[in-house]
PDB file of C-alpha atoms in Angstrom:
ATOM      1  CA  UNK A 184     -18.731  12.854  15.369  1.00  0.00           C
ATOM      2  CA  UNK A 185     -16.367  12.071  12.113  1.00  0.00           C
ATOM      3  CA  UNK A 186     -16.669  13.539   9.104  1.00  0.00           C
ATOM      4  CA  UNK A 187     -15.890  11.164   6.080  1.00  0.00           C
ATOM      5  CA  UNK A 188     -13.642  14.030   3.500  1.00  0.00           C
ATOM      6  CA  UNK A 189     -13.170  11.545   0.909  1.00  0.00           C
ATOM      7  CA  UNK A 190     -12.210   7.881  -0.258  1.00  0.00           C
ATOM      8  CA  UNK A 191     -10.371   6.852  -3.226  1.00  0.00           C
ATOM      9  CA  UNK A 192      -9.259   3.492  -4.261  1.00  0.00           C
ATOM     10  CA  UNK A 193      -6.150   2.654  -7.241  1.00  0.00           C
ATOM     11  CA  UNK A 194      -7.162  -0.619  -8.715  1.00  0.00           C
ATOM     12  CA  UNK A 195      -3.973  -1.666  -9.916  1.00  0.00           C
ATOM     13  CA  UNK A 196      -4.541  -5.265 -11.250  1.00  0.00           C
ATOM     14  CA  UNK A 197      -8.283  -6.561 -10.512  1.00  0.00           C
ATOM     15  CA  UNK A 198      -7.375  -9.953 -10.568  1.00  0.00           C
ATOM     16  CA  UNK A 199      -5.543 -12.948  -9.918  1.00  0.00           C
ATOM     17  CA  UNK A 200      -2.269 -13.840 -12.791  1.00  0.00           C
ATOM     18  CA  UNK A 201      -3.594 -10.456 -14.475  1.00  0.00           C
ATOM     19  CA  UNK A 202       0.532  -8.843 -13.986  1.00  0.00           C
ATOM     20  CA  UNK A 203       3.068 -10.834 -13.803  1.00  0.00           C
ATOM     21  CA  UNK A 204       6.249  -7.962 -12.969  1.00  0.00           C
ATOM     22  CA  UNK A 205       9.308  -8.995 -11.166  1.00  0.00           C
ATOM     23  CA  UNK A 206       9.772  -7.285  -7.744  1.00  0.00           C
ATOM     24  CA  UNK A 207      13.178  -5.836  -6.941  1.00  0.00           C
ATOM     25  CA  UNK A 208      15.021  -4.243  -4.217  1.00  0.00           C
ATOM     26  CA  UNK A 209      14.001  -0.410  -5.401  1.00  0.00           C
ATOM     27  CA  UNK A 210      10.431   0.611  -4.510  1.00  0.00           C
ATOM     28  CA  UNK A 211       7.856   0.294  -7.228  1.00  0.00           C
ATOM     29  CA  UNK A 212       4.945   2.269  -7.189  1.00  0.00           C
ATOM     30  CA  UNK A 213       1.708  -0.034  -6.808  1.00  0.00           C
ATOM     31  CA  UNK A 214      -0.869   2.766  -5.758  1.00  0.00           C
ATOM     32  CA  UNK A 215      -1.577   6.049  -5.342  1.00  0.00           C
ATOM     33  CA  UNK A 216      -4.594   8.256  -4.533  1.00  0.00           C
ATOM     34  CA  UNK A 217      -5.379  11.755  -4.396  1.00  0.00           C
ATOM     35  CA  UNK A 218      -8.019  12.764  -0.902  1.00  0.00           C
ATOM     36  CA  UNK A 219     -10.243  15.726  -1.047  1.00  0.00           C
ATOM     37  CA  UNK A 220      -9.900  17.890   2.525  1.00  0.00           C
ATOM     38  CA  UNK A 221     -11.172  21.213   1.519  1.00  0.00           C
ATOM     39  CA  UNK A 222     -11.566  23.016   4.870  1.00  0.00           C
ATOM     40  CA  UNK A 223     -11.435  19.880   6.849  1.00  0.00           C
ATOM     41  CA  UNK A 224     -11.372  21.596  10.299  1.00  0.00           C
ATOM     42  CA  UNK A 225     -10.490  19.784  13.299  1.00  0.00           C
ATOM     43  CA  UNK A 226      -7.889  16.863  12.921  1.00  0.00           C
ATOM     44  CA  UNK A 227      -7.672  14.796  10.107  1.00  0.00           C
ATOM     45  CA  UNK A 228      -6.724  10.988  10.050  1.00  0.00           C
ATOM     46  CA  UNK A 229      -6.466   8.495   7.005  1.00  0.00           C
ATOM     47  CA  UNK A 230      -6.816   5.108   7.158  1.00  0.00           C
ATOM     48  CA  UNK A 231      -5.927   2.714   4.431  1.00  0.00           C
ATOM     49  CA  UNK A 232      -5.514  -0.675   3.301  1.00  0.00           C
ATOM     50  CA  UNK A 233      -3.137  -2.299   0.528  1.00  0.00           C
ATOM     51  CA  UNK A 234      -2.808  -5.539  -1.033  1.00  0.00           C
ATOM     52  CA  UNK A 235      -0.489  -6.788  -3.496  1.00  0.00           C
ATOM     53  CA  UNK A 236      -0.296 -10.709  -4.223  1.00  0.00           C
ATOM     54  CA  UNK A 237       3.085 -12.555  -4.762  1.00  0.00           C
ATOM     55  CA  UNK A 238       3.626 -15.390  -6.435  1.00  0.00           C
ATOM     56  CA  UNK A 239       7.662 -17.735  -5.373  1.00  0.00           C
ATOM     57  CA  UNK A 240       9.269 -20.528  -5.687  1.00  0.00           C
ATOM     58  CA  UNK A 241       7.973 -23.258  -3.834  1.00  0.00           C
ATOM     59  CA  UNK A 242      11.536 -23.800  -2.748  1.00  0.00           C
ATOM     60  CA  UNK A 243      11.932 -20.201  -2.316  1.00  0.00           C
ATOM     61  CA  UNK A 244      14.107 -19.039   0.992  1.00  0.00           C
ATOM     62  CA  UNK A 245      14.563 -16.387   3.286  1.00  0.00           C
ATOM     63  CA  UNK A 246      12.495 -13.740   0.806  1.00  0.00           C
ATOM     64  CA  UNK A 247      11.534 -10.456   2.028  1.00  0.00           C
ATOM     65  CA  UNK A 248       8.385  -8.017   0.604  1.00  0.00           C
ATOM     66  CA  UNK A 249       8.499  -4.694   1.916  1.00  0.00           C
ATOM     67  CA  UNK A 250       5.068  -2.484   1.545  1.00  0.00           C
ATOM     68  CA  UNK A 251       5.471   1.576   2.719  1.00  0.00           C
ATOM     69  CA  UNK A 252       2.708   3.941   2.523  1.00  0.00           C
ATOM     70  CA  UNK A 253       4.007   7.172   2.391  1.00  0.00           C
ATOM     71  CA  UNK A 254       2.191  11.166   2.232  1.00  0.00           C
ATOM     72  CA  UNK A 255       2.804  12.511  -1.021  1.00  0.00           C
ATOM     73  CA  UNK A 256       4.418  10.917  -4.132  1.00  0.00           C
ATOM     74  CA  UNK A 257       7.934   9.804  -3.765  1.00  0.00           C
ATOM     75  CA  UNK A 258       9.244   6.955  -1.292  1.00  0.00           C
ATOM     76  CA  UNK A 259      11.660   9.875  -0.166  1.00  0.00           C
ATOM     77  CA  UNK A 260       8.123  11.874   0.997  1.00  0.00           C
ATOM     78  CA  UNK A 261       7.088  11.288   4.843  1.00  0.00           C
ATOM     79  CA  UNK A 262       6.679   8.065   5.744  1.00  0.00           C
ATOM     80  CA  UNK A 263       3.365   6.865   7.495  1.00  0.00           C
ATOM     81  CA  UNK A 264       3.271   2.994   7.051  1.00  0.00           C
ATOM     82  CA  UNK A 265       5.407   0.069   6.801  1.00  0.00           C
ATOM     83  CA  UNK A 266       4.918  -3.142   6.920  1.00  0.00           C
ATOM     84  CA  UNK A 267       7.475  -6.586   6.342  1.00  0.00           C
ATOM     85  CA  UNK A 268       6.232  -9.907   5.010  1.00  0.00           C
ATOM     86  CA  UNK A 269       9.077 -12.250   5.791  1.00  0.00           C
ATOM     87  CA  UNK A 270       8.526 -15.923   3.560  1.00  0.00           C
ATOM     88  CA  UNK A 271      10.400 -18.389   5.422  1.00  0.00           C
ATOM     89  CA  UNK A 272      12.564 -21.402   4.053  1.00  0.00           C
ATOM     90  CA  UNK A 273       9.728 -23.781   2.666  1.00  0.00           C
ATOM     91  CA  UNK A 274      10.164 -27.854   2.205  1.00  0.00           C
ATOM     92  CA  UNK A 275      10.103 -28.090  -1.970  1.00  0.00           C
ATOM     93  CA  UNK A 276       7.124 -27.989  -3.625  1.00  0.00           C
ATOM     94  CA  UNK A 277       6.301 -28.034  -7.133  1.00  0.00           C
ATOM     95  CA  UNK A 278       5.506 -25.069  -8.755  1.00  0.00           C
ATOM     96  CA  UNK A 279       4.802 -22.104  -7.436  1.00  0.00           C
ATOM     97  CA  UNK A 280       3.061 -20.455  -4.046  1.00  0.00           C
ATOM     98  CA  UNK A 281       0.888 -17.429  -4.472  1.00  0.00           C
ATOM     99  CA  UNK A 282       0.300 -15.074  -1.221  1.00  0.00           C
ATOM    100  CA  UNK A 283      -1.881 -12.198  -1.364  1.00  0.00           C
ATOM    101  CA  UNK A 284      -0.322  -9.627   1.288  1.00  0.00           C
ATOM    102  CA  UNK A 285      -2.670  -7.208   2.691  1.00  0.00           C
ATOM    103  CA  UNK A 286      -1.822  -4.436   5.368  1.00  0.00           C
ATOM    104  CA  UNK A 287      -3.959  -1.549   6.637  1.00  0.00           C
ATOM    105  CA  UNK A 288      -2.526   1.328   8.613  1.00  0.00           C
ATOM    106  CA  UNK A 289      -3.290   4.470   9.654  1.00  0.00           C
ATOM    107  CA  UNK A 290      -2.101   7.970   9.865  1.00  0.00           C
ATOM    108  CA  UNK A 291      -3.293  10.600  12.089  1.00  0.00           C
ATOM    109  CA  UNK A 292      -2.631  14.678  12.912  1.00  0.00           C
ATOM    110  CA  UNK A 293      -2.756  15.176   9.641  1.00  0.00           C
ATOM    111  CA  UNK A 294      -1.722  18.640   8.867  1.00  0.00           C
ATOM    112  CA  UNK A 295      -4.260  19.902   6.178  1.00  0.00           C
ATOM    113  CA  UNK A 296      -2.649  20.204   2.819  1.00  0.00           C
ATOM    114  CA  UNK A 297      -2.350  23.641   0.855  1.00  0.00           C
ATOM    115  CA  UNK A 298      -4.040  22.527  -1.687  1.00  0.00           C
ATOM    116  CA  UNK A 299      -7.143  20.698  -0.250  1.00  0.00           C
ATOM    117  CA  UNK A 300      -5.667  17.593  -2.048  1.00  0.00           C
ATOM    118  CA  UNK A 301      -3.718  15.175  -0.076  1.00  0.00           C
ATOM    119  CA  UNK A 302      -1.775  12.640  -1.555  1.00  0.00           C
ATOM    120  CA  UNK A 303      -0.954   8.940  -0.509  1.00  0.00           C
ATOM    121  CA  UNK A 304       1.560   6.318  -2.537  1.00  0.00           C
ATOM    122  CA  UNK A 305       1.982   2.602  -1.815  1.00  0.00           C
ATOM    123  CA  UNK A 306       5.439   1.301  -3.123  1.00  0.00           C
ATOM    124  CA  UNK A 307       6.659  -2.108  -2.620  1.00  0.00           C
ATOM    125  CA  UNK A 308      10.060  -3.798  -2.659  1.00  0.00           C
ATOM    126  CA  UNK A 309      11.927  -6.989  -2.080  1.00  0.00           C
ATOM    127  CA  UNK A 310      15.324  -8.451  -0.737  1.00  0.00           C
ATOM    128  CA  UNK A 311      15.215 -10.755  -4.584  1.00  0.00           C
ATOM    129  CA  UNK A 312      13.746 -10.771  -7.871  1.00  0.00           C
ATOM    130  CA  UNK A 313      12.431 -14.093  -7.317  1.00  0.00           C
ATOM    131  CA  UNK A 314       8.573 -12.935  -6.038  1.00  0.00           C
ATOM    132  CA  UNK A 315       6.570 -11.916  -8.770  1.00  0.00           C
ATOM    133  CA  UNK A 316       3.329  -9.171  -8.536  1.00  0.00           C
ATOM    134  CA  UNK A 317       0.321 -10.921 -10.092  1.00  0.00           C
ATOM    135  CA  UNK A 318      -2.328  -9.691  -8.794  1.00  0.00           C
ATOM    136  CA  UNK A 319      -4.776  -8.259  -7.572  1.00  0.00           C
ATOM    137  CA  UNK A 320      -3.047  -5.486  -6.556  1.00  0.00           C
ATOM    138  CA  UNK A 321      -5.393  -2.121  -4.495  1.00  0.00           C
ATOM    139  CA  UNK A 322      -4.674   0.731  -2.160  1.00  0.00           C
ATOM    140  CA  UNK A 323      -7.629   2.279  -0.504  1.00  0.00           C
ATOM    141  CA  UNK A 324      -7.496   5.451   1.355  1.00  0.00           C
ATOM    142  CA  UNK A 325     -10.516   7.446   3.070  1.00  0.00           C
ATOM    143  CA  UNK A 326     -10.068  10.585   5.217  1.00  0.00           C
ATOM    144  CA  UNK A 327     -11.697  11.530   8.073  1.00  0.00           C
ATOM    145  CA  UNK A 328     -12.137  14.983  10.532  1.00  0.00           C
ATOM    146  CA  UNK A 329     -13.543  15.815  13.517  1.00  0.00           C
ATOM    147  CA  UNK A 330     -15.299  19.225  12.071  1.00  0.00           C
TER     148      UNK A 330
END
């Protein structure tokens, strides 16, 4: 039977138009959280879930939003997760269209960490500076064990 370790969530922005911060082709950190796994015997898997919400041009083309989950801190840390949200060339509209992107993944054989803490960080990027972050914006993380 599982054994829930721990679950964490990084509220970023709680709602809708509550950021507005250009997106750009270097990943920016959007979440990170910090699992408990003292002695977590047997294997450990994490699952989580991210959401950031975009806002583009209505005539926006060809735009790109890259989300990666990765274990530990830095986008250069082991990669577990990515995911591409590819916004086609829309007919004009006025204004502009907000998206919320969610993705949930999974990583499993998790090798317990040294410290009983381990660490996940959601980063996301673009192909343009055109998409905006406004919100809500979450990463949600729970680990698991078979002990």
């Amino acid at each position: 039977m599982p054994w829930l370790l721990d679950a964490r969530t990084s509220q970023n922005a709680s709602f809708q138009q509550s950021i507005s911060s250009s997106t750009s082709s270097t990943p920016t950190l959007f979440g990170q959280v910090g699992l408990e796994c003292l002695n977590p015997g047997g294997l450990i898997r994490v699952q989580f879930t991210a959401t950031a919400t975009i806002s583009f041009p209505g005539n926006a083309t060809d735009l790109t939003i890259l989300i990666q989950v990765v274990r530990g801190t830095l986008i250069t840390d082991p990669l577990v997760y990515s995911a591409n949200l590819t916004i086609p060339a829309t007919a004009p509209v006025e204004g502009s269209l907000i998206f919320p992107y969610t993705v949930t993944g999974s990583d499993y054989n998790v090798p317990a960490p040294p410290t009983s803490q381990l660490i996940y960080s959601a980063f996301i990027s673009s192909n343009s500076t055109l998409p905006l972050r406004v919100g809500p914006e979450s990463f949600n993380a729970a680990a698991y064990s078979d002990f």
